[in-house]
XYZ file of C-alpha atoms in Angstrom:
482
model
C 86.415 104.250 135.996
C 86.351 102.312 132.742
C 82.751 101.604 131.820
C 81.604 98.013 131.359
C 78.062 97.627 130.065
C 76.042 94.629 128.977
C 73.148 93.964 126.676
C 71.277 91.015 128.126
C 68.320 90.076 125.915
C 66.039 87.091 126.314
C 65.908 84.894 123.171
C 62.135 85.060 122.825
C 61.676 86.257 119.231
C 62.497 89.219 117.034
C 64.403 92.262 118.242
C 61.948 94.745 119.707
C 62.728 98.408 119.018
C 62.867 99.168 122.754
C 65.374 96.353 123.268
C 67.548 97.609 120.440
C 67.492 101.107 121.912
C 68.601 99.715 125.288
C 71.444 97.895 123.541
C 72.428 101.101 121.741
C 72.536 103.180 124.928
C 74.559 100.462 126.699
C 76.929 100.377 123.729
C 77.295 104.165 123.593
C 77.951 104.480 127.332
C 80.782 101.979 126.957
C 82.266 103.237 123.710
C 82.004 106.962 124.442
C 84.425 106.365 127.332
C 86.640 103.696 125.802
C 84.958 100.912 127.775
C 83.714 97.398 127.077
C 80.338 96.285 125.729
C 79.254 92.755 126.655
C 76.563 90.505 125.210
C 74.890 88.110 127.630
C 72.036 85.792 126.697
C 69.367 85.562 129.393
C 67.675 82.239 128.645
C 66.660 81.182 132.150
C 62.962 81.295 131.295
C 63.081 78.152 129.168
C 59.326 78.128 128.472
C 59.587 81.359 126.505
C 62.704 80.351 124.602
C 62.290 80.587 120.810
C 64.510 78.490 118.565
C 66.700 80.710 116.404
C 66.127 83.843 118.501
C 69.752 83.938 119.668
C 70.890 84.044 116.052
C 68.516 86.973 115.484
C 70.179 88.823 118.377
C 73.636 88.227 116.905
C 72.530 89.179 113.402
C 70.756 92.375 114.490
C 73.672 93.744 116.480
C 76.154 92.924 113.730
C 73.893 94.426 111.059
C 73.801 97.799 112.836
C 77.518 97.682 113.660
C 77.293 97.202 117.437
C 80.039 94.631 117.859
C 80.535 93.282 121.370
C 83.845 92.880 123.172
C 82.778 89.839 125.190
C 79.992 87.346 124.648
C 78.997 83.741 123.983
C 80.619 83.597 120.560
C 83.739 85.693 121.202
C 84.479 84.619 124.766
C 86.024 86.742 127.498
C 87.294 86.493 131.063
C 83.858 86.463 132.711
C 82.016 83.621 130.952
C 79.981 81.659 130.368
C 77.881 84.414 128.797
C 74.720 82.295 128.466
C 72.746 82.122 131.694
C 71.542 78.544 131.261
C 75.215 77.556 131.409
C 75.624 79.335 134.761
C 73.078 77.386 136.862
C 75.621 76.171 139.445
C 76.743 79.767 140.020
C 73.206 80.928 140.787
C 72.567 77.978 143.115
C 75.748 78.740 145.039
C 74.840 82.377 145.557
C 71.193 81.644 146.317
C 72.115 79.310 149.177
C 74.740 81.779 150.380
C 72.112 84.539 150.382
C 69.889 82.354 152.573
C 72.750 81.888 155.035
C 73.278 85.664 155.138
C 69.594 86.294 155.870
C 68.767 87.923 152.537
C 66.579 85.027 151.354
C 64.722 81.983 152.642
C 63.565 78.579 151.421
C 59.915 78.337 150.390
C 57.890 75.112 150.104
C 54.549 76.588 149.052
C 52.846 74.943 146.078
C 54.521 76.670 143.137
C 52.508 78.668 140.647
C 53.367 78.514 136.976
C 57.110 78.962 137.117
C 57.292 81.482 134.310
C 54.978 83.866 136.190
C 57.728 85.238 138.418
C 59.951 85.904 135.420
C 57.163 87.489 133.434
C 55.958 89.620 136.330
C 59.489 90.852 136.910
C 60.163 91.562 133.236
C 56.947 93.559 133.030
C 57.480 95.214 136.421
C 54.149 93.868 137.683
C 53.887 94.044 141.480
C 52.564 90.810 142.950
C 52.714 90.929 146.752
C 53.166 87.522 148.316
C 53.009 86.856 152.057
C 55.155 83.758 152.513
C 54.429 81.570 155.574
C 57.695 79.694 154.961
C 59.565 82.805 155.996
C 58.871 81.802 159.614
C 60.621 78.417 159.260
C 64.000 78.020 160.918
C 66.944 77.362 158.624
C 67.426 73.929 160.225
C 63.801 72.929 159.597
C 63.957 74.146 156.020
C 67.160 72.225 155.340
C 65.631 69.065 156.801
C 62.684 69.329 154.412
C 65.071 69.848 151.484
C 67.096 66.801 152.576
C 63.867 64.796 152.588
C 63.403 65.608 148.914
C 60.704 68.247 149.193
C 60.636 70.687 146.233
C 61.553 74.247 147.157
C 62.249 77.697 145.815
C 64.476 80.409 147.217
C 62.601 83.632 147.958
C 64.024 87.011 148.802
C 63.646 88.111 152.417
C 62.779 91.760 152.976
C 62.919 92.696 156.640
C 63.846 96.345 156.246
C 61.460 99.123 157.154
C 61.345 102.708 156.023
C 62.478 103.838 152.597
C 65.056 102.650 150.123
C 67.081 105.479 148.648
C 69.131 105.271 145.489
C 70.328 107.478 142.642
C 69.447 107.175 138.972
C 71.348 109.033 136.248
C 68.133 110.088 134.506
C 65.598 110.504 137.337
C 67.917 111.615 140.116
C 67.460 110.578 143.765
C 64.584 108.146 144.286
C 62.851 106.859 147.423
C 60.671 103.729 147.584
C 59.016 102.276 150.675
C 60.263 98.802 151.601
C 56.685 97.820 152.464
C 55.850 98.078 148.760
C 58.349 95.380 147.778
C 57.408 91.795 147.034
C 59.483 88.914 148.348
C 59.806 87.321 144.932
C 61.313 83.998 143.911
C 65.050 84.132 143.228
C 65.699 80.466 142.431
C 62.957 78.242 140.979
C 62.328 74.571 141.700
C 64.114 73.580 138.495
C 67.290 75.322 139.653
C 66.977 78.203 137.222
C 67.141 81.729 138.615
C 64.514 84.341 137.952
C 65.331 87.423 135.945
C 65.949 89.705 138.943
C 68.379 87.390 140.744
C 70.413 86.262 137.735
C 70.993 89.849 136.658
C 72.340 90.924 140.034
C 74.714 87.967 140.289
C 75.953 88.237 136.727
C 76.315 92.010 136.749
C 78.492 91.787 139.845
C 80.615 88.866 138.683
C 81.103 90.402 135.236
C 82.039 93.746 136.833
C 79.294 95.691 135.055
C 79.531 99.386 135.929
C 76.367 100.765 134.265
C 72.951 99.156 133.823
C 70.470 100.620 131.338
C 66.863 99.473 131.519
C 63.322 100.790 131.155
C 61.923 103.087 133.836
C 59.277 100.467 134.641
C 62.045 98.719 136.614
C 62.630 101.631 138.977
C 60.219 100.140 141.503
C 62.191 96.864 141.527
C 65.600 98.459 141.996
C 65.443 98.425 145.836
C 65.115 94.631 145.711
C 68.274 94.404 143.631
C 70.070 96.775 145.974
C 69.150 94.636 148.984
C 70.896 91.681 147.363
C 73.960 93.812 146.654
C 73.903 95.058 150.227
C 73.577 91.600 151.763
C 76.588 90.347 149.823
C 78.548 93.522 150.544
C 78.772 94.441 146.871
C 78.624 97.871 145.219
C 75.593 98.368 142.945
C 76.157 99.579 139.372
C 75.276 103.020 138.096
C 71.578 102.934 137.205
C 70.316 104.488 133.980
C 66.548 104.094 133.702
C 65.184 105.308 130.377
C 61.613 106.244 129.412
C 59.559 103.736 127.498
C 59.125 103.848 123.745
C 55.437 104.510 123.147
C 53.175 103.672 120.252
C 51.015 106.653 121.217
C 50.285 108.656 124.342
C 48.570 105.692 126.036
C 50.216 102.531 124.697
C 53.836 101.440 124.847
C 55.488 99.840 121.856
C 55.487 96.095 122.414
C 56.405 93.088 120.308
C 53.736 91.120 122.185
C 51.133 93.495 120.761
C 52.409 93.007 117.238
C 54.282 96.287 116.924
C 57.110 96.463 114.419
C 60.389 94.819 115.331
C 63.759 95.717 113.849
C 63.383 92.820 111.418
C 59.902 94.014 110.395
C 61.213 97.487 109.601
C 64.107 96.138 107.549
C 61.653 93.939 105.632
C 59.592 97.073 104.922
C 62.575 98.710 103.250
C 64.108 100.729 106.068
C 67.905 100.844 106.231
C 69.487 99.508 109.453
C 71.618 102.643 109.786
C 68.541 104.863 109.604
C 66.659 102.771 112.160
C 69.577 102.950 114.587
C 69.940 106.709 114.081
C 66.236 107.218 114.700
C 65.993 105.140 117.870
C 69.029 106.939 119.320
C 66.845 110.059 119.359
C 63.960 108.276 121.107
C 64.912 109.432 124.594
C 68.177 111.283 123.912
C 69.003 114.592 122.272
C 72.396 115.944 121.223
C 71.733 119.443 122.525
C 71.424 121.021 119.089
C 69.289 120.666 115.952
C 71.345 117.927 114.377
C 69.415 114.730 113.588
C 71.576 112.608 111.272
C 74.301 110.584 113.023
C 76.404 107.615 112.050
C 77.193 105.136 114.818
C 80.733 106.489 115.162
C 79.345 110.023 115.393
C 76.928 108.899 118.096
C 79.851 107.481 120.064
C 81.424 110.932 120.114
C 78.229 112.920 120.777
C 76.451 110.696 123.322
C 76.222 111.567 127.000
C 73.986 110.140 129.711
C 73.209 113.669 130.897
C 71.167 114.311 127.746
C 68.816 111.361 128.202
C 65.195 112.461 128.625
C 62.718 111.617 131.383
C 59.632 111.832 129.198
C 58.322 108.870 127.163
C 59.274 108.863 123.496
C 56.610 108.232 120.855
C 57.692 106.136 117.904
C 56.866 108.225 114.836
C 56.942 106.161 111.640
C 56.611 109.352 109.569
C 59.811 110.769 111.082
C 61.620 107.460 110.610
C 60.479 107.360 106.977
C 61.782 110.881 106.385
C 65.116 109.965 107.975
C 65.325 106.782 105.922
C 64.855 108.840 102.761
C 67.810 110.988 103.807
C 69.940 107.876 104.195
C 68.835 106.473 100.832
C 69.833 109.669 99.066
C 73.261 109.595 100.714
C 74.026 106.091 99.427
C 76.455 105.725 96.552
C 74.743 104.835 93.258
C 76.362 101.397 93.413
C 75.137 100.670 96.950
C 71.614 101.831 96.193
C 71.457 99.658 93.084
C 72.720 96.649 95.071
C 70.041 97.159 97.741
C 67.317 97.729 95.128
C 68.040 94.613 93.057
C 66.169 92.146 95.319
C 63.096 94.399 95.132
C 63.317 94.553 91.332
C 63.539 90.775 91.196
C 60.292 90.480 93.150
C 58.177 92.754 90.945
C 59.816 93.094 87.513
C 60.215 90.372 84.895
C 60.493 92.255 81.584
C 63.917 93.360 80.329
C 64.628 96.845 81.634
C 67.662 99.046 82.139
C 67.773 98.536 85.912
C 70.823 100.744 86.406
C 68.920 103.620 84.775
C 65.899 102.767 86.942
C 68.007 102.977 90.110
C 69.318 106.364 89.033
C 65.730 107.597 88.669
C 64.409 106.095 91.903
C 67.172 106.904 94.388
C 66.386 110.632 94.765
C 62.650 110.011 94.857
C 61.852 107.164 97.287
C 61.882 107.048 101.087
C 61.969 103.292 101.657
C 63.102 100.410 99.474
C 59.593 99.003 99.738
C 58.394 102.028 97.712
C 60.011 100.418 94.670
C 57.083 98.099 93.948
C 54.509 100.905 93.821
C 56.849 103.144 91.835
C 57.590 100.549 89.163
C 54.410 98.488 88.644
C 53.572 100.379 85.423
C 56.962 99.375 83.990
C 55.985 95.723 84.271
C 52.558 96.214 82.706
C 50.988 99.303 81.190
C 47.741 100.033 83.074
C 44.442 100.607 81.292
C 44.503 104.350 81.859
C 41.901 107.035 81.290
C 42.634 109.141 78.180
C 41.617 112.203 80.215
C 45.159 112.048 81.642
C 46.397 113.645 78.413
C 44.433 116.797 79.298
C 46.599 119.143 81.337
C 45.993 122.893 81.493
C 49.416 123.659 82.933
C 51.130 121.818 80.094
C 48.589 123.163 77.588
C 47.783 119.696 76.305
C 44.593 117.910 75.430
C 43.864 114.740 73.488
C 44.352 116.382 70.088
C 47.655 117.977 71.121
C 48.786 114.610 72.499
C 47.910 112.787 69.280
C 49.646 115.396 67.127
C 52.774 115.231 69.338
C 52.964 111.451 69.582
C 52.791 110.878 65.803
C 56.151 112.532 65.016
C 57.634 111.016 68.190
C 56.714 107.535 66.947
C 58.344 108.338 63.616
C 61.501 109.717 65.234
C 62.287 107.127 67.871
C 63.381 104.246 65.602
C 66.286 106.414 64.390
C 67.464 107.772 67.784
C 71.044 106.763 68.608
C 72.298 106.376 71.232
C 69.220 105.309 73.210
C 69.894 107.298 76.359
C 68.000 109.689 78.556
C 70.233 112.598 77.629
C 70.026 112.048 73.866
C 66.298 111.307 73.918
C 65.684 114.537 75.829
C 67.640 116.610 73.300
C 65.923 114.893 70.351
C 62.412 115.445 71.733
C 63.146 119.093 72.535
C 64.249 119.576 68.913
C 61.130 117.754 67.686
C 58.961 120.105 69.769
C 60.657 123.191 68.291
C 60.422 121.826 64.753
C 56.675 121.263 65.169
C 55.895 124.590 66.859
C 55.196 122.952 70.220
C 56.392 123.699 73.709
C 58.633 121.071 75.327
C 55.893 120.077 77.759
C 53.428 119.507 74.938
C 55.663 116.680 73.722
C 57.226 115.369 76.903
C 54.013 115.255 78.929
C 52.034 113.126 76.426
C 55.042 110.810 76.032
C 55.223 110.293 79.800
C 51.498 109.534 80.018
C 51.743 107.128 77.088
C 54.663 105.295 78.695
C 53.286 105.132 82.238
C 49.506 105.528 82.145
C 49.920 107.453 85.407
C 49.426 111.070 86.378
C 52.651 111.124 88.406
C 55.822 109.048 88.061
C 59.272 109.015 89.587
C 60.910 109.636 86.240
C 60.305 111.992 83.361
C 59.366 110.988 79.813
C 62.845 110.360 78.473
C 64.029 108.698 81.696
C 61.166 106.215 81.367
C 61.931 105.652 77.704
C 65.581 104.907 78.527
C 64.490 102.373 81.155
C 61.839 100.669 79.006
C 64.003 100.415 75.913
C 63.221 101.296 72.325
C 60.864 98.407 71.514
C 58.600 98.773 74.549
C 58.610 102.579 74.294
C 57.421 102.467 70.691
C 54.817 99.824 71.522
C 53.328 101.966 74.294
C 53.277 105.117 72.158
C 51.481 103.194 69.411
C 48.939 101.966 71.972
C 48.269 105.579 72.935
C 47.962 106.677 69.282
C 45.570 103.852 68.513
C 43.393 104.669 71.509
C 43.455 108.396 70.793
C 42.634 107.711 67.125
C 39.756 105.426 68.048
C 38.450 107.990 70.514
C 38.838 110.786 67.959
């Protein structure tokens, strides 16, 4: 059977990490077997709709390389792919379900109409004993004809236990008495989340449905709708939640980082996607770095985990560093440029700076903290020149920096490699160890105990004029102190 999967997000804001992981698993199930991946926009809860959120969905999926085979913008044989454009379809099937005995008309004073959607999306049980269930179909239709507002509610008359299979959790039983007869079609004609998904998944011939394990308890309600219509349910793949810690799930409503937040913090989309693939799935070996095409080949539903996955920003940061180091020099420099433009205004050799930073940073956002001293020399403590390992103190620093200041105006070419050779020669000529020259130069140029680059790398980045100016500042301060 050729797999057909769908990612069906609600356009309610940024892309939550859990949502992106669901999309990835749907995509991998389809692509690992040569199937189709669909994008469907679930915008039936109009009160939660956020302007521009659909564009964020498109942009996120394209950014990480998960292109869809069918969807609102590319079309397909099963459209429309936006639920608000499918209202007549839901109405038709809702009334048909009533005729088949799987639902009934309800005239009770409606609660806030988004509550049913929100309760369903958060898997919140909300038992409702509906007196309208006792109305005859003729009486209900007469009230509708008279203009009385109504909803369509699911009818659950079965007793005993619902039994179904899940690819992750195996065979599951749930008592029918635990199920709520929720609203399927609201007074405004829009379906609720649970009904629209069943109808669309069937009509679009979806074979596999991936969703969070919090929806396991609702699955019998979906299966009853399939059963009433005589349809075959899809293969269910319920995945564990992504947790912030052992007690709290990761949630965009609680302000936890979205995909867009992580990108803004300097994480690479490819690294984020790689990391979230491992939040609930393992390849069966120790390998951790995967491209999307490699994931397509390695992924299998059988290796999805039952246990919740904790989002570890430290692990993601490590993985992001691996990806940064694998970039070509040209790509890294291109990605770094916007960060340079935000924090650096003085003329610098930015290509040389990129060469220094790429092996040493873990996120692009590290650039600001790693380069602030290049923009402005800090007012550093002269005690930094004292280093037992390098066998330097303030007098050694002063005696090393004087000949350096005299040498640098004549150095040609002004490059890291040539500067390094020239300063090594200067150290030998003056009876000093290399570190006794290079260490004071680095402190004079940076005013920091640790830096991403060495002395001559910093000099190459700063340029001759600024390098000499900073060395003269150090000599003046050391002379005044001495």
